[in-house]
Amino acid sequence: MELGKLKKRLQVAKRGHKLLKDKLEEMMKQFLGLVEENRHLRETVEESLSEVFKGFLLARAQMSPEFLTGAIAYSKHKLTLEAGIQRRMG
């Protein structure tokens, strides 16, 4: 009787271990996908910032500091940023 209980517990433990292992593998796949997406987005943002900085340096060289400050303060471009939290198999 005791041996039967132990065998059943072992079977349940093995099944639980396999499920956790599968979950870990899936989470690693998702994480590596997010890392790749982050790398791509970072490259895009860094390229854009580089272009903006070049334009700023050119404007700073050609304009007086007061005029440049005024031009930056009254920019017509509006920026938005969306942030959120996503649960991933957790």
Short mmCIF file of C-alpha atoms in Angstrom, two decimals:
data_model
loop_
_atom_site.label_atom_id
_atom_site.label_comp_id
_atom_site.label_asym_id
_atom_site.label_seq_id
_atom_site.Cartn_x
_atom_site.Cartn_y
_atom_site.Cartn_z
CA MET A 1 0.00 0.00 0.00
CA GLU A 2 2.77 2.44 0.97
CA LEU A 3 4.76 1.47 -2.12
CA GLY A 4 1.74 2.29 -4.31
CA LYS A 5 1.42 5.77 -2.76
CA LEU A 6 5.11 6.45 -3.28
CA LYS A 7 4.93 5.33 -6.92
CA LYS A 8 1.94 7.61 -7.50
CA ARG A 9 3.75 10.56 -5.85
CA LEU A 10 6.81 9.89 -7.99
CA GLN A 11 4.66 9.83 -11.12
CA VAL A 12 2.99 13.13 -10.16
CA ALA A 13 6.37 14.68 -9.35
CA LYS A 14 7.81 13.62 -12.73
CA ARG A 15 4.79 15.04 -14.56
CA GLY A 16 5.04 18.31 -12.60
CA HIS A 17 8.77 18.53 -13.34
CA LYS A 18 8.13 18.06 -17.06
CA LEU A 19 5.45 20.77 -17.04
CA LEU A 20 7.77 23.20 -15.27
CA LYS A 21 10.58 22.37 -17.68
CA ASP A 22 8.29 23.01 -20.68
CA LYS A 23 7.13 26.28 -19.13
CA LEU A 24 10.75 27.36 -18.60
CA GLU A 25 11.60 26.60 -22.24
CA GLU A 26 8.62 28.63 -23.48
CA MET A 27 9.50 31.55 -21.19
CA MET A 28 13.08 31.49 -22.49
CA LYS A 29 11.82 31.59 -26.09
CA GLN A 30 9.61 34.57 -25.27
CA PHE A 31 12.44 36.30 -23.41
CA LEU A 32 14.89 35.86 -26.28
CA GLY A 33 12.23 37.21 -28.66
CA LEU A 34 11.82 40.27 -26.45
CA VAL A 35 15.60 40.74 -26.33
CA GLU A 36 15.74 40.71 -30.13
CA GLU A 37 12.81 43.14 -30.39
CA ASN A 38 14.48 45.43 -27.85
CA ARG A 39 17.75 45.35 -29.82
CA HIS A 40 15.94 46.31 -33.03
CA LEU A 41 13.99 49.13 -31.36
CA ARG A 42 17.13 50.44 -29.67
CA GLU A 43 18.97 50.58 -33.00
CA THR A 44 16.06 52.47 -34.57
CA VAL A 45 15.90 54.99 -31.71
CA GLU A 46 19.68 55.49 -31.67
CA GLU A 47 19.70 56.17 -35.43
CA SER A 48 16.90 58.71 -35.04
CA LEU A 49 18.60 60.40 -32.09
CA SER A 50 21.83 60.61 -34.04
CA GLU A 51 20.04 62.45 -36.87
CA VAL A 52 18.31 64.79 -34.41
CA PHE A 53 21.58 65.54 -32.65
CA LYS A 54 23.27 66.36 -35.96
CA GLY A 55 20.45 68.78 -36.76
CA PHE A 56 20.69 70.32 -33.31
CA LEU A 57 24.45 70.86 -33.64
CA LEU A 58 23.94 72.49 -37.02
CA ALA A 59 21.19 74.75 -35.65
CA ARG A 60 23.29 75.64 -32.61
CA ALA A 61 26.18 76.64 -34.86
CA GLN A 62 23.99 78.91 -36.99
CA MET A 63 21.60 80.46 -34.42
CA SER A 64 21.98 82.59 -31.36
CA PRO A 65 21.44 80.71 -28.07
CA GLU A 66 18.33 82.78 -27.27
CA PHE A 67 16.69 82.09 -30.63
CA LEU A 68 17.55 78.39 -30.43
CA THR A 69 16.08 78.11 -26.93
CA GLY A 70 12.90 79.81 -28.12
CA ALA A 71 12.65 77.56 -31.15
CA ILE A 72 13.00 74.45 -29.00
CA ALA A 73 10.54 75.69 -26.38
CA TYR A 74 7.81 76.38 -28.96
CA SER A 75 8.18 73.26 -31.06
CA LYS A 76 5.01 72.17 -32.86
CA HIS A 77 5.82 68.47 -32.53
CA LYS A 78 4.01 66.60 -29.80
CA LEU A 79 5.54 63.50 -28.32
CA THR A 80 3.63 60.62 -26.80
CA LEU A 81 4.88 57.64 -24.90
CA GLU A 82 2.88 54.57 -24.10
CA ALA A 83 4.00 52.22 -21.35
CA GLY A 84 2.42 49.14 -19.91
CA ILE A 85 2.96 45.87 -18.19
CA GLN A 86 2.42 42.46 -19.73
CA ARG A 87 2.35 39.22 -17.81
CA ARG A 88 4.22 36.42 -19.53
CA MET A 89 3.15 32.96 -18.37
CA GLY A 90 3.69 34.00 -14.81
#
